Short mmCIF file of C-alpha atoms and ligand atoms in Angstrom, two decimals:
data_model
loop_
_atom_site.label_atom_id
_atom_site.label_comp_id
_atom_site.label_asym_id
_atom_site.label_seq_id
_atom_site.Cartn_x
_atom_site.Cartn_y
_atom_site.Cartn_z
CA UNK A 9 70.53 -52.12 -25.14
CA UNK A 10 73.72 -52.73 -25.05
CA UNK A 11 76.73 -50.75 -22.95
CA UNK A 12 78.71 -50.28 -26.02
CA UNK A 13 76.11 -48.60 -27.29
CA UNK A 14 75.13 -45.56 -25.03
CA UNK A 15 76.08 -42.03 -25.60
CA UNK A 16 78.68 -40.78 -23.72
CA UNK A 17 75.65 -38.42 -21.75
CA UNK A 18 74.48 -41.90 -21.05
CA UNK A 19 77.45 -43.38 -19.84
CA UNK A 20 77.69 -40.33 -17.55
CA UNK A 21 74.14 -41.10 -15.99
CA UNK A 22 74.92 -44.18 -15.57
CA UNK A 23 78.23 -44.10 -13.74
CA UNK A 24 76.89 -41.30 -11.49
CA UNK A 25 73.44 -43.30 -10.89
CA UNK A 26 76.37 -46.46 -9.30
CA UNK A 27 73.56 -48.17 -12.27
CA UNK A 28 77.16 -49.40 -14.19
CA UNK A 29 80.53 -49.56 -13.21
CA UNK A 30 83.52 -48.05 -15.01
CA UNK A 31 85.03 -51.56 -15.67
CA UNK A 32 81.69 -52.95 -17.79
CA UNK A 33 81.17 -50.18 -19.95
CA UNK A 34 85.32 -50.78 -20.68
CA UNK A 35 84.31 -54.20 -21.11
CA UNK A 36 81.77 -54.32 -23.44
CA UNK A 37 83.04 -51.75 -25.77
CA UNK A 38 86.44 -54.06 -25.50
CA UNK A 39 83.84 -57.07 -26.76
CA UNK A 40 82.72 -55.12 -29.64
CA UNK A 41 86.06 -54.52 -30.88
CA UNK A 42 87.44 -58.41 -30.91
CA UNK A 43 83.96 -58.84 -32.88
CA UNK A 44 84.39 -55.93 -35.66
CA UNK A 45 87.69 -54.42 -35.61
CA UNK A 46 89.32 -57.21 -38.10
CA UNK A 47 86.96 -55.67 -40.83
CA UNK A 48 86.65 -52.36 -40.43
CA UNK A 49 89.77 -51.68 -38.97
CA UNK A 50 89.90 -48.18 -37.14
CA UNK A 51 92.66 -48.47 -34.73
CA UNK A 52 96.20 -48.15 -35.30
CA UNK A 53 96.71 -49.10 -32.04
CA UNK A 54 94.50 -50.26 -28.81
CA UNK A 55 95.35 -49.67 -25.65
CA UNK A 56 93.26 -51.85 -23.49
CA UNK A 57 95.80 -52.50 -21.33
CA UNK A 58 96.36 -48.99 -20.42
CA UNK A 59 93.03 -48.60 -20.09
CA UNK A 60 92.13 -51.48 -17.61
CA UNK A 61 95.02 -50.84 -15.69
CA UNK A 62 93.70 -47.10 -14.95
CA UNK A 63 89.87 -47.72 -15.44
CA UNK A 64 88.92 -48.37 -12.09
CA UNK A 65 91.14 -45.44 -10.48
CA UNK A 66 90.13 -42.71 -12.48
CA UNK A 67 89.17 -40.40 -10.62
CA UNK A 68 85.81 -38.88 -10.77
CA UNK A 69 85.23 -36.55 -13.61
CA UNK A 70 83.24 -35.15 -16.05
CA UNK A 71 84.64 -37.84 -18.06
CA UNK A 72 85.20 -40.60 -16.16
CA UNK A 73 84.99 -43.97 -17.23
CA UNK A 74 84.52 -43.47 -20.81
CA UNK A 75 85.96 -44.92 -23.09
CA UNK A 76 87.46 -42.47 -26.29
CA UNK A 77 89.12 -42.81 -29.24
CA UNK A 78 92.24 -40.64 -30.10
CA UNK A 79 93.23 -39.29 -34.05
CA UNK A 80 96.66 -40.82 -34.47
CA UNK A 81 97.62 -37.25 -35.15
CA UNK A 82 97.66 -36.26 -31.95
CA UNK A 83 100.36 -37.20 -29.39
CA UNK A 84 99.79 -39.52 -26.56
CA UNK A 85 102.33 -39.67 -23.70
CA UNK A 86 104.53 -42.60 -23.55
CA UNK A 87 101.93 -44.25 -26.45
CA UNK A 88 102.51 -44.00 -30.52
CA UNK A 89 101.39 -41.43 -32.99
CA UNK A 90 102.15 -41.86 -36.37
CA UNK A 91 100.25 -39.82 -38.15
CA UNK A 92 99.69 -42.94 -40.64
CA UNK A 93 102.85 -42.52 -41.77
CA UNK A 94 106.26 -44.51 -42.20
CA UNK A 95 107.96 -41.29 -40.86
CA UNK A 96 106.69 -41.55 -37.86
CA UNK A 97 105.65 -45.17 -37.22
CA UNK A 98 108.00 -45.39 -33.79
CA UNK A 99 107.22 -42.04 -32.82
CA UNK A 100 105.74 -42.13 -28.86
CA UNK A 101 105.44 -38.35 -27.57
CA UNK A 102 106.87 -37.70 -24.53
CA UNK A 103 103.89 -35.29 -23.88
CA UNK A 104 100.14 -35.05 -24.22
CA UNK A 105 98.34 -32.74 -26.37
CA UNK A 106 96.51 -29.93 -24.52
CA UNK A 107 92.98 -31.90 -25.39
CA UNK A 108 94.03 -35.32 -24.11
CA UNK A 109 95.35 -33.65 -20.70
CA UNK A 110 91.81 -31.78 -20.71
CA UNK A 111 90.17 -35.36 -21.00
CA UNK A 112 92.44 -36.97 -18.69
CA UNK A 113 92.28 -34.55 -16.02
CA UNK A 114 88.29 -35.41 -16.60
CA UNK A 115 89.58 -38.95 -15.78
CA UNK A 116 88.76 -40.68 -19.68
CA UNK A 117 89.31 -43.98 -20.54
CA UNK A 118 92.02 -43.82 -24.42
CA UNK A 119 90.78 -47.09 -25.90
CA UNK A 120 93.03 -46.55 -29.01
CA UNK A 121 94.79 -44.21 -32.11
CA UNK A 122 92.70 -44.35 -35.20
CA UNK A 123 93.10 -43.97 -38.64
CA UNK A 124 93.71 -41.49 -40.88
CA UNK A 125 95.13 -40.36 -44.49
CA UNK A 126 98.74 -40.29 -44.07
CA UNK A 127 98.95 -36.60 -42.29
CA UNK A 128 95.49 -36.21 -42.32
CA UNK A 129 95.86 -35.56 -46.00
CA UNK A 130 92.75 -37.11 -47.62
CA UNK A 131 88.78 -37.45 -47.86
CA UNK A 132 89.40 -41.19 -47.69
CA UNK A 133 91.88 -42.50 -45.25
CA UNK A 134 93.44 -44.94 -48.57
CA UNK A 135 96.21 -42.51 -47.75
CA UNK A 136 96.85 -43.75 -44.88
CA UNK A 137 100.82 -45.95 -44.96
CA UNK A 138 99.45 -48.96 -42.77
CA UNK A 139 95.60 -49.61 -43.74
CA UNK A 140 92.43 -48.47 -45.79
CA UNK A 141 89.24 -48.52 -42.46
CA UNK A 142 86.26 -49.88 -43.99
CA UNK A 143 82.87 -47.82 -43.47
CA UNK A 144 80.40 -50.01 -41.04
CA UNK A 145 77.65 -49.51 -43.47
CA UNK A 146 79.90 -50.38 -46.70
CA UNK A 147 82.76 -52.83 -45.49
CA UNK A 148 83.53 -51.80 -49.70
CA UNK A 149 83.28 -48.39 -49.04
CA UNK A 150 85.71 -45.90 -47.58
CA UNK A 151 84.50 -44.49 -44.21
CA UNK A 152 86.07 -40.69 -45.54
CA UNK A 153 88.62 -38.80 -44.24
CA UNK A 154 90.71 -37.43 -42.65
CA UNK A 155 89.22 -39.09 -39.65
CA UNK A 156 88.50 -42.16 -40.89
CA UNK A 157 89.17 -44.04 -38.04
CA UNK A 158 87.58 -41.82 -35.87
CA UNK A 159 84.38 -41.83 -37.63
CA UNK A 160 84.29 -45.51 -38.14
CA UNK A 161 85.00 -46.60 -34.43
CA UNK A 162 82.16 -44.30 -33.70
CA UNK A 163 79.40 -45.87 -36.39
CA UNK A 164 81.06 -49.07 -34.92
CA UNK A 165 79.98 -48.37 -31.56
CA UNK A 166 84.34 -49.90 -31.08
CA UNK A 167 83.88 -46.55 -28.87
CA UNK A 168 81.79 -44.31 -27.14
CA UNK A 169 83.19 -40.89 -28.85
CA UNK A 170 86.31 -39.79 -30.42
CA UNK A 171 88.58 -36.92 -31.84
CA UNK A 172 89.07 -35.80 -34.88
CA UNK A 173 90.81 -33.21 -36.79
CA UNK A 174 89.80 -30.46 -39.21
CA UNK A 175 91.20 -28.82 -41.97
CA UNK A 176 89.41 -29.34 -45.49
CA UNK A 177 86.25 -31.25 -43.84
CA UNK A 178 88.42 -33.74 -41.48
CA UNK A 179 85.89 -34.56 -38.68
CA UNK A 180 82.45 -33.15 -41.59
CA UNK A 181 83.07 -35.35 -44.25
CA UNK A 182 83.97 -39.00 -42.15
CA UNK A 183 81.38 -38.11 -40.21
CA UNK A 184 78.32 -37.91 -42.92
CA UNK A 185 79.72 -40.48 -44.65
CA UNK A 186 79.82 -42.37 -41.14
CA UNK A 187 76.34 -41.75 -40.27
CA UNK A 188 77.50 -39.25 -37.38
CA UNK A 189 77.87 -36.21 -35.22
CA UNK A 190 81.15 -34.13 -36.40
CA UNK A 191 82.30 -30.99 -35.22
CA UNK A 192 84.42 -28.59 -36.79
CA UNK A 193 84.65 -25.63 -34.35
CA UNK A 194 85.73 -21.53 -34.16
CA UNK A 195 89.40 -22.18 -35.58
CA UNK A 196 90.69 -21.31 -32.28
CA UNK A 197 88.03 -22.16 -29.65
CA UNK A 198 89.98 -25.26 -29.27
CA UNK A 199 94.03 -25.34 -28.32
CA UNK A 200 95.65 -27.10 -31.35
CA UNK A 201 99.25 -27.76 -28.74
CA UNK A 202 100.34 -32.04 -29.75
CA UNK A 203 98.13 -31.41 -32.86
CA UNK A 204 100.66 -32.44 -35.79
CA UNK A 205 100.45 -29.33 -37.57
CA UNK A 206 98.98 -30.33 -41.17
CA UNK A 207 98.31 -26.73 -42.30
CA UNK A 208 98.16 -24.47 -38.83
CA UNK A 209 95.91 -21.40 -40.25
CA UNK A 210 93.41 -24.35 -41.50
CA UNK A 211 93.42 -27.09 -37.97
CA UNK A 212 91.36 -27.39 -35.37
CA UNK A 213 90.52 -30.54 -33.18
CA UNK A 214 86.78 -31.13 -32.62
CA UNK A 215 84.62 -34.46 -31.56
CA UNK A 216 83.00 -36.96 -33.57
CA UNK A 217 80.32 -38.74 -31.27
CA UNK A 218 76.87 -40.08 -31.56
CA UNK A 219 74.63 -37.67 -30.48
CA UNK A 220 74.64 -34.12 -30.48
CA UNK A 221 75.23 -34.13 -27.07
CA UNK A 222 77.67 -35.38 -26.57
CA UNK A 223 79.18 -33.24 -29.12
CA UNK A 224 78.16 -30.10 -26.74
CA UNK A 225 79.38 -32.54 -24.04
CA UNK A 226 82.68 -32.90 -25.19
CA UNK A 227 83.62 -29.35 -26.86
CA UNK A 228 83.13 -28.21 -23.37
CA UNK A 229 85.75 -30.52 -22.02
CA UNK A 230 88.69 -29.54 -24.80
CA UNK A 231 88.14 -26.35 -26.11
CA UNK A 232 89.95 -23.16 -24.18
CA UNK A 233 92.17 -20.75 -24.36
CA UNK A 234 95.61 -22.77 -23.97
CA UNK A 235 99.12 -20.68 -22.86
CA UNK A 236 100.83 -23.40 -25.75
CA UNK A 237 99.00 -22.15 -28.75
CA UNK A 238 98.96 -18.49 -29.69
CA UNK A 239 96.61 -19.05 -31.62
CA UNK A 240 93.89 -20.62 -28.96
CA UNK A 241 91.23 -17.38 -28.12
CA UNK A 242 90.61 -15.69 -25.02
CA UNK A 243 87.23 -16.95 -25.21
CA UNK A 244 84.26 -18.11 -22.98
CA UNK A 245 83.90 -22.37 -23.06
CA UNK A 246 80.26 -21.73 -22.51
CA UNK A 247 78.18 -24.15 -21.33
CA UNK A 248 77.08 -25.85 -24.89
CA UNK A 249 74.98 -28.67 -23.76
CA UNK A 250 72.62 -25.46 -22.01
CA UNK A 251 71.84 -23.94 -25.48
CA UNK A 252 70.01 -27.69 -27.06
CA UNK A 253 66.65 -26.61 -26.13
CA UNK A 254 65.10 -27.47 -30.38
CA UNK A 255 63.35 -24.62 -30.01
CA UNK A 256 64.08 -22.46 -34.08
CA UNK A 257 61.24 -21.00 -34.06
CA UNK A 258 62.27 -17.32 -35.53
CA UNK A 259 66.01 -18.54 -36.53
CA UNK A 260 66.83 -17.13 -40.00
CA UNK A 261 68.01 -20.19 -41.92
CA UNK A 262 70.68 -19.14 -45.65
CA UNK A 263 70.71 -21.49 -48.16
CA UNK A 264 73.60 -20.77 -50.44
CA UNK A 265 72.71 -22.21 -54.01
CA UNK A 266 75.99 -22.41 -54.82
CA UNK A 267 75.71 -25.85 -52.63
CA UNK A 268 72.81 -26.67 -53.97
CA UNK A 269 73.74 -26.93 -57.77
CA UNK A 270 75.07 -29.53 -60.39
CA UNK A 271 77.25 -32.46 -59.51
CA UNK A 272 75.73 -32.61 -56.21
CA UNK A 273 73.43 -36.59 -55.87
CA UNK A 274 69.95 -35.70 -56.27
CA UNK A 275 68.74 -37.95 -52.74
CA UNK A 276 71.95 -35.83 -50.86
CA UNK A 277 69.98 -32.55 -52.17
CA UNK A 278 66.45 -33.75 -51.27
CA UNK A 279 67.17 -34.68 -48.13
CA UNK A 280 69.25 -32.29 -46.93
CA UNK A 281 66.04 -29.85 -47.53
CA UNK A 282 63.17 -32.16 -45.94
CA UNK A 283 64.96 -30.94 -42.93
CA UNK A 284 64.84 -27.98 -43.84
CA UNK A 285 61.12 -27.66 -44.73
CA UNK A 286 61.08 -29.46 -41.34
CA UNK A 287 62.79 -26.58 -39.56
CA UNK A 288 60.59 -23.59 -41.76
CA UNK A 289 57.08 -25.82 -40.74
CA UNK A 290 58.15 -24.80 -37.10
CA UNK A 291 58.80 -21.51 -37.30
CA UNK A 292 62.43 -20.89 -38.38
CA UNK A 293 62.52 -18.54 -41.68
CA UNK A 294 64.65 -20.07 -44.91
CA UNK A 295 66.09 -17.40 -47.67
CA UNK A 296 68.36 -18.76 -50.68
CA UNK A 297 71.46 -16.25 -50.75
CA UNK A 298 74.92 -16.76 -52.86
CA UNK A 299 77.84 -17.44 -51.53
CA UNK A 300 79.83 -16.21 -54.75
CA UNK A 301 83.62 -17.40 -54.36
CA UNK A 302 83.10 -20.57 -53.41
CA UNK A 303 83.74 -21.98 -56.82
CA UNK A 304 87.07 -21.19 -56.24
CA UNK A 305 87.15 -22.64 -52.46
CA UNK A 306 89.11 -25.98 -53.87
CA UNK A 307 91.39 -23.89 -56.10
CA UNK A 308 92.17 -21.48 -52.87
CA UNK A 309 92.52 -24.36 -49.99
CA UNK A 310 94.83 -26.93 -51.87
CA UNK A 311 97.37 -23.68 -52.31
CA UNK A 312 97.04 -22.33 -49.24
CA UNK A 313 96.73 -25.56 -47.58
CA UNK A 314 99.60 -27.53 -49.04
CA UNK A 315 102.35 -23.97 -49.33
CA UNK A 316 101.77 -24.57 -45.59
CA UNK A 317 102.58 -27.96 -44.95
CA UNK A 318 105.36 -28.13 -46.80
CA UNK A 319 106.92 -25.72 -44.72
CA UNK A 320 105.65 -28.14 -41.85
CA UNK A 321 106.99 -31.36 -43.09
CA UNK A 322 110.29 -29.80 -43.50
CA UNK A 323 111.09 -30.99 -39.95
CA UNK A 324 111.13 -34.60 -41.30
CA UNK A 325 114.22 -34.61 -41.76
CA UNK A 326 115.46 -38.19 -39.97
CA UNK A 327 117.87 -36.78 -37.65
CA UNK A 328 115.50 -36.25 -34.35
CA UNK A 329 112.60 -38.72 -34.51
CA UNK A 330 110.87 -41.01 -36.53
CA UNK A 331 112.30 -42.67 -39.68
CA UNK A 332 115.32 -42.42 -40.82
CA UNK A 333 116.62 -44.61 -44.22
CA UNK A 334 118.74 -47.18 -43.54
CA UNK A 335 121.17 -46.52 -45.90
CA UNK A 336 123.24 -43.44 -46.88
CA UNK A 337 126.35 -41.83 -47.93
CA UNK A 338 126.83 -38.39 -45.71
CA UNK A 339 123.98 -35.98 -44.60
CA UNK A 340 122.24 -34.77 -47.48
CA UNK A 341 122.08 -38.02 -48.40
CA UNK A 342 120.44 -39.30 -45.45
CA UNK A 343 117.99 -36.76 -45.69
CA UNK A 344 116.77 -37.15 -49.10
CA UNK A 345 116.57 -40.82 -49.07
CA UNK A 346 114.91 -40.38 -45.33
CA UNK A 347 112.61 -37.75 -47.18
CA UNK A 348 112.17 -40.40 -50.49
CA UNK A 349 111.78 -43.41 -48.22
CA UNK A 350 109.16 -42.32 -45.38
CA UNK A 351 106.15 -40.32 -47.40
CA UNK A 352 103.75 -41.62 -49.06
CA UNK A 353 102.83 -40.61 -52.82
CA UNK A 354 100.06 -37.82 -51.33
CA UNK A 355 102.43 -36.42 -49.43
CA UNK A 356 104.92 -36.30 -51.07
CA UNK A 357 102.80 -34.25 -53.48
CA UNK A 358 101.58 -31.99 -51.30
CA UNK A 359 104.65 -31.32 -51.17
CA UNK A 360 105.80 -30.72 -54.64
CA UNK A 361 102.60 -28.72 -54.99
CA UNK A 362 103.39 -26.16 -52.05
CA UNK A 363 106.86 -25.41 -52.45
CA UNK A 364 105.75 -24.40 -55.75
CA UNK A 365 103.53 -22.50 -55.22
CA UNK A 366 105.77 -20.66 -52.39
CA UNK A 367 109.24 -20.45 -54.56
CA UNK A 368 109.78 -16.99 -55.46
CA UNK A 369 109.03 -16.42 -58.84
CA UNK A 370 105.00 -18.28 -57.95
CA UNK A 371 104.52 -16.43 -54.59
CA UNK A 372 101.92 -13.81 -56.31
CA UNK A 373 100.70 -15.75 -58.56
CA UNK A 374 99.69 -18.60 -57.01
CA UNK A 375 99.75 -17.83 -52.94
CA UNK A 376 99.45 -14.42 -52.74
CA UNK A 377 96.80 -14.24 -55.19
CA UNK A 378 94.40 -17.52 -53.14
CA UNK A 379 94.80 -15.28 -50.19
CA UNK A 380 93.21 -13.23 -50.98
CA UNK A 381 90.40 -15.76 -52.29
CA UNK A 382 90.11 -16.88 -48.58
CA UNK A 383 89.28 -13.28 -47.93
CA UNK A 384 86.55 -12.50 -50.08
CA UNK A 385 85.21 -16.10 -49.18
CA UNK A 386 85.03 -14.59 -45.40
CA UNK A 387 83.69 -11.82 -46.56
CA UNK A 388 81.38 -14.06 -48.25
CA UNK A 389 80.18 -15.89 -45.10
CA UNK A 390 80.20 -12.49 -43.11
CA UNK A 391 77.94 -10.64 -45.54
CA UNK A 392 75.53 -14.04 -45.32
CA UNK A 393 75.14 -13.52 -40.93
CA UNK A 394 74.49 -9.76 -41.19
CA UNK A 395 70.95 -10.72 -42.26
CA UNK A 396 71.06 -15.05 -41.04
CA UNK A 397 71.83 -16.89 -38.21
CA UNK A 398 72.37 -20.20 -39.64
CA UNK A 399 73.64 -21.60 -42.87
CA UNK A 400 72.94 -25.23 -44.10
CA UNK A 401 74.24 -27.14 -46.28
CA UNK A 402 74.60 -30.75 -47.44
CA UNK A 403 78.06 -31.41 -46.14
CA UNK A 404 79.50 -33.88 -49.32
CA UNK A 405 78.18 -33.35 -52.27
CA UNK A 406 78.09 -37.56 -52.05
CA UNK A 407 77.60 -40.31 -49.82
CA UNK A 408 80.63 -42.84 -48.70
CA UNK A 409 82.47 -43.80 -52.61
CA UNK A 410 83.52 -47.40 -53.17
CA UNK A 411 87.56 -48.22 -52.07
CA UNK A 412 90.16 -47.60 -54.85
CA UNK A 413 87.14 -45.45 -56.94
CA UNK A 414 88.73 -41.85 -56.32
CA UNK A 415 91.82 -43.78 -55.02
CA UNK A 416 94.16 -42.98 -58.51
CA UNK A 417 92.54 -39.60 -59.30
CA UNK A 418 94.21 -36.60 -56.73
CA UNK A 419 91.34 -33.81 -58.50
CA UNK A 420 88.71 -36.07 -58.18
CA UNK A 421 88.79 -36.86 -54.36
CA UNK A 422 89.60 -32.68 -53.80
CA UNK A 423 86.58 -31.82 -54.85
CA UNK A 424 84.88 -33.89 -52.45
CA UNK A 425 85.92 -31.36 -50.47
CA UNK A 426 83.77 -28.99 -52.19
CA UNK A 427 81.28 -28.44 -49.32
CA UNK A 428 83.30 -28.51 -46.77
CA UNK A 429 87.00 -26.51 -47.25
CA UNK A 430 85.70 -22.63 -47.18
CA UNK A 431 84.85 -23.21 -43.36
CA UNK A 432 88.14 -24.10 -42.86
CA UNK A 433 89.44 -20.97 -44.75
CA UNK A 434 86.56 -18.87 -43.44
CA UNK A 435 87.86 -19.96 -39.75
CA UNK A 436 84.18 -20.36 -38.62
CA UNK A 437 82.49 -23.25 -37.07
CA UNK A 438 80.58 -26.38 -38.35
CA UNK A 439 78.44 -29.51 -37.69
CA UNK A 440 77.21 -32.55 -39.95
CA UNK A 441 74.88 -35.25 -38.93
CA UNK A 442 73.09 -37.48 -40.54
CA UNK A 443 69.99 -36.93 -41.75
CA UNK A 444 68.70 -39.43 -43.74
CA UNK A 445 70.07 -42.26 -45.31
CA UNK A 446 70.81 -42.92 -49.43
CA UNK A 447 68.62 -46.18 -51.90
CA UNK A 448 71.81 -48.24 -51.48
CA UNK A 449 71.49 -47.51 -47.80
CA UNK A 450 74.16 -45.02 -47.07
CA UNK A 451 74.03 -41.84 -44.18
CA UNK A 452 73.10 -38.37 -45.97
CA UNK A 453 75.48 -35.68 -43.57
CA UNK A 454 74.27 -32.43 -43.42
CA UNK A 455 76.20 -29.26 -42.49
CA UNK A 456 74.96 -26.57 -39.94
CA UNK A 457 77.32 -23.47 -40.75
CA UNK A 458 77.66 -20.77 -38.26
CA UNK A 459 79.52 -17.02 -37.09
CA UNK A 460 82.69 -16.89 -35.21
CA UNK A 461 82.31 -18.62 -31.89
CA UNK A 462 78.71 -19.40 -32.16
CA UNK A 463 79.06 -23.13 -31.62
CA UNK A 464 75.99 -22.94 -29.15
CA UNK A 465 73.41 -21.97 -31.96
CA UNK A 466 74.34 -24.34 -35.06
CA UNK A 467 74.54 -27.39 -32.57
CA UNK A 468 71.06 -26.93 -31.08
CA UNK A 469 70.07 -26.11 -35.01
CA UNK A 470 71.44 -29.48 -35.17
CA UNK A 471 70.39 -31.32 -31.92
CA UNK A 472 66.29 -29.70 -33.46
CA UNK A 473 66.81 -32.03 -36.45
CA UNK A 474 68.60 -34.70 -34.67
CA UNK A 475 65.44 -34.40 -31.96
CA UNK A 476 62.97 -35.35 -35.50
CA UNK A 477 64.39 -37.28 -37.22
CA UNK A 478 65.39 -39.70 -34.82
CA UNK A 479 68.18 -41.24 -36.85
CA UNK A 480 69.76 -43.60 -34.88
CA UNK A 481 66.67 -44.92 -33.44
CA UNK A 482 66.04 -45.53 -36.62
CA UNK A 483 68.73 -46.92 -38.22
CA UNK A 484 72.59 -48.53 -37.53
CA UNK A 485 74.83 -50.13 -39.75
CA UNK A 486 74.84 -53.84 -39.79
CA UNK A 487 77.56 -55.72 -38.70
CA UNK A 488 76.60 -58.29 -36.13
N1 LIG Z 29 90.22 -34.30 -47.72
C1 LIG Z 29 90.93 -32.88 -47.30
C2 LIG Z 29 92.77 -32.57 -47.90
O1 LIG Z 29 92.98 -33.52 -47.90
C3 LIG Z 29 91.21 -31.98 -45.67
C4 LIG Z 29 91.99 -33.21 -44.84
C5 LIG Z 29 91.51 -33.14 -43.33
O2 LIG Z 29 91.11 -31.57 -43.02
N2 LIG Z 29 92.34 -33.02 -42.77
O3 LIG Z 29 93.57 -31.61 -47.27
#
């Protein structure tokens, strides 16, 4: 096995035992990037120099010698953080996000900053102001989004693990399209300090990894209460890796009928149900349930998220940092030109949608109503979790679509988030894992959803599936 193919926990073991030197892992990953990045285009910025100059001097920690990629909407001190936007093309943060600080403390090696849809708005990375990342399994297809660069980098072995952010599915959907593991933690589990805000009541940072064990391991490092984020929760950081027994006997699994109805690719449905049947044969109890407000989730999400975005993005005015238009007549004209030239079309669309739904004459009809729907969606989940341990669904109704296929039709693009946004609206955790391959040789993702702060439980169910189907051993993208 090549060193760049190793998982995070394997790297840690080998380095701890002294069987592999940290610099050897780094060299292997850099070599891999040099070989395939030209075709995949996962990275906006590569940080080889910093990585090589620090790799041997890292103190021993839980991530020492592990090359990790970070989504480019998460602040890294002294290293450009662009959000894949012209607006922040030259922004170098003077501080680290809390997750970055925590990983640094454990000796991680930053390998680069990954591509995304501009300000994390999108499901394909086609909204990046710089370039579109390609799916390592089929270079004509999207890697998903918005954390498409992170998911593609993990799938193509161009890092050992990665960090993404998920507002409406941006960790799970690209993980699903790229055949890797992606976890959106409970809202509040991981500090958002230093994550460039998109929709603050929905945003969460989480791991994108090669295995479930790696996701559990990385979650242990990045979670915890943080003084710098008042929405971070004062809950104990569990040993998530310890929960991975693979035991599912007596586990109660709910299958929401709204997630298996029309519109879903039959191959996706079959692959997910096959895994569910497997868990059933191992002693899990499976029952169909209803999450009746699912059909309103996309509408509610695309009111709430743009409303918060329109407010969060008001700060990009060309005054303090980032892009400023070159020619203007006065202050107002400078704001106007900076924002017209600095933002891409999707970001402008969200700002307009959000501003409209928050306007005094429309507030009650749109924003307030969407917030009420959000409560109903959360209550749907609370009801199910009274009787069940986890909910299993497909992560996305389809496998990876072709580049350009949905780019000109925002509504079709928004609909691809149908199985992921409810989880963000409710604030609960969910993990996507690969569960099979389609006839076109594309990975299919299965989503395990849990109750608040029950990451340990969903990770264990994911682990049980992973152990039985051995996806990684049986499939890999062919980039050689
Ligand atoms: N695709 C969704 C959107 O465009 C979710 C994005 C995300 O989770 N950051 O808003």
